[in-house]
CSV table of C-alpha atoms (C1' of nucleotides) in Angstrom, one decimal:
chain,number,residue,atom,x,y,z
A,1,UNK,CA,0.1,0.1,0.1
A,2,UNK,CA,1.0,3.7,0.0
A,3,UNK,CA,2.5,2.6,-3.3
A,4,UNK,CA,1.4,5.7,-5.3
A,5,UNK,CA,3.4,4.3,-8.4
A,6,UNK,CA,1.2,1.9,-9.3
A,7,UNK,CA,-1.6,4.5,-9.3
A,8,UNK,CA,0.5,6.7,-11.0
A,9,UNK,CA,1.2,4.0,-13.6
A,10,UNK,CA,-2.3,3.3,-14.8
A,11,UNK,CA,-3.2,6.8,-15.3
A,12,UNK,CA,-0.2,7.6,-17.1
A,13,UNK,CA,-1.0,4.7,-19.3
A,14,UNK,CA,-4.5,6.5,-19.7
A,15,UNK,CA,-2.6,9.7,-20.1
A,16,UNK,CA,0.1,8.5,-23.1
A,17,UNK,CA,-2.6,6.5,-25.0
A,18,UNK,CA,-4.5,9.6,-26.8
A,19,UNK,CA,-1.0,10.8,-27.4
A,20,UNK,CA,-0.2,7.9,-29.5
A,21,UNK,CA,-2.3,8.6,-32.2
A,22,UNK,CA,-0.8,12.0,-32.8
A,23,UNK,CA,2.2,10.6,-32.2
A,24,UNK,CA,2.0,8.1,-35.2
A,25,UNK,CA,0.3,10.6,-37.8
A,26,UNK,CA,2.9,13.3,-37.2
A,27,UNK,CA,5.6,10.9,-38.6
A,28,UNK,CA,3.7,9.7,-41.8
A,29,UNK,CA,4.0,12.9,-43.8
A,30,UNK,CA,6.9,10.7,-45.0
A,31,UNK,CA,6.1,6.6,-46.1
A,32,UNK,CA,7.2,4.6,-42.9
A,33,UNK,CA,6.3,1.1,-42.2
A,34,UNK,CA,5.5,-0.3,-38.5
A,35,UNK,CA,8.9,-1.7,-37.2
A,36,UNK,CA,10.3,1.5,-38.2
A,37,UNK,CA,7.9,3.7,-36.3
A,38,UNK,CA,8.2,1.2,-33.1
A,39,UNK,CA,11.7,2.0,-32.8
A,40,UNK,CA,11.6,5.8,-34.1
A,41,UNK,CA,9.2,6.9,-31.9
A,42,UNK,CA,10.9,4.8,-28.9
A,43,UNK,CA,13.8,7.4,-29.4
A,44,UNK,CA,11.9,10.1,-29.6
A,45,UNK,CA,10.5,9.4,-25.9
A,46,UNK,CA,6.7,7.8,-27.3
A,47,UNK,CA,6.7,3.7,-26.4
A,48,UNK,CA,4.3,2.1,-28.6
A,49,UNK,CA,4.0,-1.6,-28.5
A,50,UNK,CA,3.9,-3.6,-32.0
A,51,UNK,CA,0.7,-5.0,-30.9
A,52,UNK,CA,-0.7,-1.5,-30.4
A,53,UNK,CA,0.6,0.1,-33.4
A,54,UNK,CA,-0.4,-2.5,-36.2
A,55,UNK,CA,-4.2,-2.7,-35.2
A,56,UNK,CA,-3.7,1.2,-35.2
A,57,UNK,CA,-2.5,1.6,-38.1
A,58,UNK,CA,-4.8,-0.7,-39.8
A,59,UNK,CA,-7.6,1.0,-38.2
A,60,UNK,CA,-6.3,4.7,-39.6
A,61,UNK,CA,-6.0,3.1,-43.1
A,62,UNK,CA,-9.6,2.1,-43.0
A,63,UNK,CA,-10.9,5.2,-41.7
A,64,UNK,CA,-8.8,6.5,-44.6
A,65,UNK,CA,-6.2,8.8,-43.0
A,66,UNK,CA,-3.9,6.4,-44.3
A,67,UNK,CA,-2.7,4.4,-47.0
A,68,UNK,CA,-0.2,2.2,-47.2
A,69,UNK,CA,1.4,0.0,-49.9
A,70,UNK,CA,3.8,-2.9,-49.5
A,71,UNK,CA,7.4,-2.6,-50.8
A,72,UNK,CA,8.8,-6.0,-52.1
A,73,UNK,CA,11.6,-5.0,-53.4
A,74,UNK,CA,13.9,-4.8,-50.6
A,75,UNK,CA,15.0,-7.9,-48.7
A,76,UNK,CA,12.0,-8.5,-46.6
A,77,UNK,CA,8.5,-6.8,-47.6
A,78,UNK,CA,7.7,-4.0,-45.8
A,79,UNK,CA,4.1,-2.4,-45.4
A,80,UNK,CA,4.8,1.4,-45.9
A,81,UNK,CA,1.8,3.7,-44.6
A,82,UNK,CA,1.4,7.3,-45.7
A,83,UNK,CA,-0.9,10.0,-44.4
A,84,UNK,CA,-3.4,10.7,-47.0
A,85,UNK,CA,-5.3,14.4,-47.3
A,86,UNK,CA,-7.8,13.5,-45.2
A,87,UNK,CA,-5.3,12.3,-42.6
A,88,UNK,CA,-3.6,15.6,-43.1
A,89,UNK,CA,-6.5,17.6,-42.4
A,90,UNK,CA,-7.4,15.5,-39.4
A,91,UNK,CA,-3.5,15.6,-38.3
A,92,UNK,CA,-3.6,19.4,-38.4
A,93,UNK,CA,-7.2,19.4,-36.8
A,94,UNK,CA,-5.7,17.3,-34.0
A,95,UNK,CA,-2.8,19.6,-33.5
A,96,UNK,CA,-5.2,22.5,-32.9
A,97,UNK,CA,-7.2,20.4,-30.4
A,98,UNK,CA,-4.1,19.5,-29.0
A,99,UNK,CA,-2.4,22.6,-28.2
A,100,UNK,CA,-5.8,23.9,-26.5
A,101,UNK,CA,-6.2,20.7,-24.4
A,102,UNK,CA,-2.2,21.8,-23.4
A,103,UNK,CA,-3.2,25.4,-22.5
A,104,UNK,CA,-6.2,24.0,-20.4
A,105,UNK,CA,-4.4,21.4,-18.3
A,106,UNK,CA,-1.1,23.7,-18.1
A,107,UNK,CA,-3.4,26.4,-16.7
A,108,UNK,CA,-5.5,24.0,-14.2
A,109,UNK,CA,-1.9,23.2,-13.5
A,110,UNK,CA,-0.3,26.1,-12.6
A,111,UNK,CA,-3.1,27.9,-10.6
A,112,UNK,CA,-3.5,24.1,-9.0
A,113,UNK,CA,-6.8,24.6,-6.8
A,114,UNK,CA,-6.2,28.5,-6.4
A,115,UNK,CA,-9.6,29.7,-7.0
A,116,UNK,CA,-8.6,32.6,-8.8
A,117,UNK,CA,-11.7,34.3,-10.7
A,118,UNK,CA,-11.6,37.8,-11.6
A,119,UNK,CA,-15.1,38.6,-10.5
A,120,UNK,CA,-14.4,38.3,-6.8
B,1,UNK,CA,-17.2,9.8,-46.1
B,2,UNK,CA,-14.2,12.3,-46.0
B,3,UNK,CA,-15.9,13.1,-43.1
B,4,UNK,CA,-12.5,14.2,-41.3
B,5,UNK,CA,-14.7,15.5,-38.5
B,6,UNK,CA,-16.2,12.2,-37.3
B,7,UNK,CA,-12.4,10.4,-36.8
B,8,UNK,CA,-11.2,13.3,-35.5
B,9,UNK,CA,-13.6,13.3,-32.7
B,10,UNK,CA,-12.8,9.9,-31.7
B,11,UNK,CA,-9.4,10.4,-31.5
B,12,UNK,CA,-10.1,13.7,-29.2
B,13,UNK,CA,-12.1,12.0,-27.3
B,14,UNK,CA,-9.2,9.2,-26.4
B,15,UNK,CA,-7.0,12.5,-26.2
B,16,UNK,CA,-8.8,14.4,-23.5
B,17,UNK,CA,-9.8,11.2,-21.7
B,18,UNK,CA,-6.2,10.8,-20.2
B,19,UNK,CA,-6.3,14.6,-19.5
B,20,UNK,CA,-9.4,14.3,-16.9
B,21,UNK,CA,-7.7,12.7,-14.4
B,22,UNK,CA,-4.7,15.2,-14.1
B,23,UNK,CA,-7.5,18.0,-14.7
B,24,UNK,CA,-9.5,16.8,-11.8
B,25,UNK,CA,-6.5,16.0,-9.2
B,26,UNK,CA,-5.3,20.0,-9.9
B,27,UNK,CA,-8.6,21.2,-8.6
B,28,UNK,CA,-8.4,19.0,-5.4
B,29,UNK,CA,-6.0,21.0,-3.4
B,30,UNK,CA,-9.2,22.5,-1.7
B,31,UNK,CA,-11.8,20.6,-1.2
B,32,UNK,CA,-14.5,20.6,-4.0
B,33,UNK,CA,-18.0,18.2,-4.5
B,34,UNK,CA,-18.3,16.8,-7.7
B,35,UNK,CA,-21.2,18.8,-9.0
B,36,UNK,CA,-19.0,22.2,-8.5
B,37,UNK,CA,-16.1,20.2,-10.3
B,38,UNK,CA,-18.0,19.5,-13.3
B,39,UNK,CA,-19.1,23.1,-14.1
B,40,UNK,CA,-15.6,24.3,-12.9
B,41,UNK,CA,-14.0,22.3,-15.1
B,42,UNK,CA,-16.3,23.0,-18.0
B,43,UNK,CA,-15.4,26.6,-17.8
B,44,UNK,CA,-11.9,26.3,-17.6
B,45,UNK,CA,-12.3,24.2,-21.0
B,46,UNK,CA,-11.9,20.6,-19.4
B,47,UNK,CA,-15.4,18.8,-20.0
B,48,UNK,CA,-16.2,15.9,-18.3
B,49,UNK,CA,-19.3,14.4,-18.2
B,50,UNK,CA,-21.0,13.6,-14.3
B,51,UNK,CA,-21.2,9.8,-15.2
B,52,UNK,CA,-17.4,10.0,-15.8
B,53,UNK,CA,-16.6,12.1,-13.2
B,54,UNK,CA,-18.5,10.8,-10.4
B,55,UNK,CA,-17.1,6.7,-10.6
B,56,UNK,CA,-13.7,9.0,-11.3
B,57,UNK,CA,-13.9,10.8,-7.9
B,58,UNK,CA,-14.8,7.3,-6.1
B,59,UNK,CA,-12.1,5.2,-7.5
B,60,UNK,CA,-9.8,7.7,-6.8
B,61,UNK,CA,-10.9,7.5,-3.1
B,62,UNK,CA,-10.8,4.2,-3.2
B,63,UNK,CA,-7.2,4.2,-4.6
B,64,UNK,CA,-6.3,6.3,-1.5
B,65,UNK,CA,-5.6,9.1,-3.6
B,66,UNK,CA,-8.7,11.5,-2.6
B,67,UNK,CA,-10.3,11.6,0.6
B,68,UNK,CA,-13.9,12.6,1.1
B,69,UNK,CA,-16.4,14.1,3.7
B,70,UNK,CA,-20.2,14.8,3.5
B,71,UNK,CA,-21.5,18.3,4.4
B,72,UNK,CA,-25.1,18.0,5.6
B,73,UNK,CA,-24.9,21.1,7.2
B,74,UNK,CA,-26.3,23.2,3.9
B,75,UNK,CA,-28.9,22.8,2.0
B,76,UNK,CA,-28.5,19.8,0.3
B,77,UNK,CA,-25.7,17.3,1.2
B,78,UNK,CA,-22.7,17.4,-0.6
B,79,UNK,CA,-19.9,15.4,-0.9
B,80,UNK,CA,-16.7,17.0,-0.6
B,81,UNK,CA,-13.3,15.4,-2.2
B,82,UNK,CA,-10.1,16.4,-1.1
B,83,UNK,CA,-6.2,15.5,-2.5
B,84,UNK,CA,-4.6,13.0,0.2
B,85,UNK,CA,-1.0,13.2,1.0
B,86,UNK,CA,-0.9,10.3,-1.6
B,87,UNK,CA,-2.7,11.9,-4.2
B,88,UNK,CA,-0.7,15.2,-3.9
B,89,UNK,CA,2.5,12.8,-4.7
B,90,UNK,CA,0.9,11.1,-7.2
B,91,UNK,CA,-0.2,14.6,-9.1
B,92,UNK,CA,3.1,15.8,-8.7
B,93,UNK,CA,4.7,12.8,-10.5
B,94,UNK,CA,1.7,13.1,-12.9
B,95,UNK,CA,2.9,16.6,-13.5
B,96,UNK,CA,6.3,15.7,-14.5
B,97,UNK,CA,5.4,12.8,-16.8
B,98,UNK,CA,3.1,14.9,-18.5
B,99,UNK,CA,5.2,17.9,-19.1
B,100,UNK,CA,7.7,15.2,-20.6
B,101,UNK,CA,4.9,14.1,-22.7
B,102,UNK,CA,4.1,17.3,-23.7
B,103,UNK,CA,7.9,18.2,-24.4
B,104,UNK,CA,8.0,14.8,-26.5
B,105,UNK,CA,4.9,15.1,-28.6
B,106,UNK,CA,5.6,19.3,-29.1
B,107,UNK,CA,8.9,17.8,-30.8
B,108,UNK,CA,7.2,15.2,-33.0
B,109,UNK,CA,4.7,17.6,-34.1
B,110,UNK,CA,7.1,20.5,-34.8
B,111,UNK,CA,9.8,18.5,-37.0
B,112,UNK,CA,6.5,16.2,-38.3
B,113,UNK,CA,7.9,13.8,-40.6
B,114,UNK,CA,11.0,16.1,-41.0
B,115,UNK,CA,13.9,13.4,-40.4
B,116,UNK,CA,15.9,15.4,-39.1
B,117,UNK,CA,19.4,13.9,-37.4
B,118,UNK,CA,22.2,15.7,-36.7
B,119,UNK,CA,24.4,12.7,-37.4
B,120,UNK,CA,23.6,13.3,-41.5
C,1,DT,C1',-45.8,20.3,-10.5
C,2,DA,C1',-41.8,21.3,-12.6
C,3,DT,C1',-36.9,22.3,-12.4
C,4,DA,C1',-32.3,22.8,-10.6
C,5,DA,C1',-29.0,20.9,-7.9
C,6,DT,C1',-26.4,16.7,-6.4
C,7,DA,C1',-25.1,12.5,-6.3
C,8,DG,C1',-25.1,7.5,-8.2
C,9,DT,C1',-25.5,3.3,-11.3
C,10,DG,C1',-25.4,0.0,-15.5
C,11,DT,C1',-24.4,-1.1,-20.0
C,12,DG,C1',-22.0,-0.7,-24.1
C,13,DC,C1',-17.6,-0.1,-26.8
C,14,DA,C1',-13.3,1.3,-28.2
C,15,DG,C1',-8.8,0.2,-27.6
C,16,DC,C1',-4.1,-0.3,-25.3
C,17,DA,C1',-1.5,-4.3,-23.5
C,18,DT,C1',0.3,-8.6,-23.6
C,19,DA,C1',1.0,-12.5,-25.3
C,20,DC,C1',1.4,-15.0,-28.7
C,21,DA,C1',2.0,-16.6,-34.0
C,22,DA,C1',4.0,-16.4,-38.9
C,23,DT,C1',7.8,-15.7,-42.0
C,24,DA,C1',12.1,-14.2,-43.9
C,25,DT,C1',16.7,-13.0,-43.4
C,26,DA,C1',21.2,-13.1,-41.4
C,27,DA,C1',24.8,-15.0,-38.2
C,28,DT,C1',26.5,-18.3,-35.4
C,29,DT,C1',27.6,-23.3,-34.4
C,30,DA,C1',28.7,-28.0,-35.7
D,1,DT,C1',25.5,-28.4,-45.6
D,2,DA,C1',22.1,-28.6,-41.9
D,3,DA,C1',20.8,-26.7,-38.0
D,4,DT,C1',20.5,-23.1,-34.4
D,5,DT,C1',19.5,-18.8,-32.7
D,6,DA,C1',18.6,-13.7,-33.3
D,7,DT,C1',16.7,-10.1,-35.5
D,8,DA,C1',13.2,-7.8,-38.8
D,9,DT,C1',8.8,-7.4,-39.6
D,10,DT,C1',3.9,-8.3,-40.1
D,11,DG,C1',0.2,-10.1,-37.8
D,12,DT,C1',-3.8,-12.0,-34.2
D,13,DA,C1',-6.9,-12.8,-30.0
D,14,DT,C1',-8.1,-12.1,-25.1
D,15,DG,C1',-8.8,-9.3,-21.3
D,16,DC,C1',-9.3,-5.1,-19.2
D,17,DT,C1',-9.9,-0.7,-18.5
D,18,DG,C1',-12.4,3.2,-18.4
D,19,DC,C1',-15.2,6.9,-20.7
D,20,DA,C1',-19.5,8.3,-22.8
D,21,DC,C1',-24.3,7.9,-22.5
D,22,DA,C1',-28.5,7.1,-20.8
D,23,DC,C1',-30.7,6.8,-16.9
D,24,DT,C1',-32.4,6.9,-11.4
D,25,DA,C1',-32.8,9.2,-7.1
D,26,DT,C1',-33.5,12.8,-3.8
D,27,DT,C1',-34.0,17.2,-1.7
D,28,DA,C1',-34.7,22.3,-2.2
D,29,DT,C1',-37.4,25.5,-4.7
D,30,DA,C1',-40.6,28.4,-7.4
DNA sequence: TATAATAGTGTGCAGCATACAATATAATTA
DNA sequence: TAATTATATTGTATGCTGCACACTATTATA
């Protein structure tokens, strides 16, 4: 008990979840394949499990946010994903909303509980 | 089709989800009751459904992050929630991680897909 | 009676994590 | 050469968590 970290991990899990989509989409202005995304995002501080990423990529493709094509010229066949036009629109809007969320959250965090209101 | 907004909404839903916890906890350095949190957070840009908040508050209390007490002196009985010591620890750590996530995400967003590496 | 304030519950659905399976290549060893 | 291991690469199935939505319940007030 008193293991604050356990609860932390759970909340963080939830917190990171939503950020995966935006992280993945951000990297697909140029074609990438799943495996490269996993390692690349990991290097940049976004840890994504393969078992999370692959279904995500497929879902996004199904939704029309991504397009894919197999490259069988290389040693091993790789499935490259790329943002569609719709995907770019979605990503742009997503970024706008993301910034708004970050702003709201930061505001809350900075005046944590301090009940500041100008109308006194 | 081509309704980018539908997919956007889904991703945004996921994105906001994780932020609810941190938003709620941030407001509980001083006692608040559920209903006031809903309206207060809403004013500050974090929309939370009552059906989301109440279970969340109870879960957090069960996890020891919050403590609660009924105030029956006022007109209607209100259940006030407040951060416990553990809750404060968790919140502090949460903020640290949150900032880290924001930094990573912002970095990805800014160099979206531009494969910039200094070793080139 | 109707409405607002306040708290609570139950169900459904989405989606990540975990673990697992499958294939192909490259490197290692016997 | 053959068997073994490691790595690259994609994929699937199941379980758990938790939000959204819709709903119920209670009390105060008009």
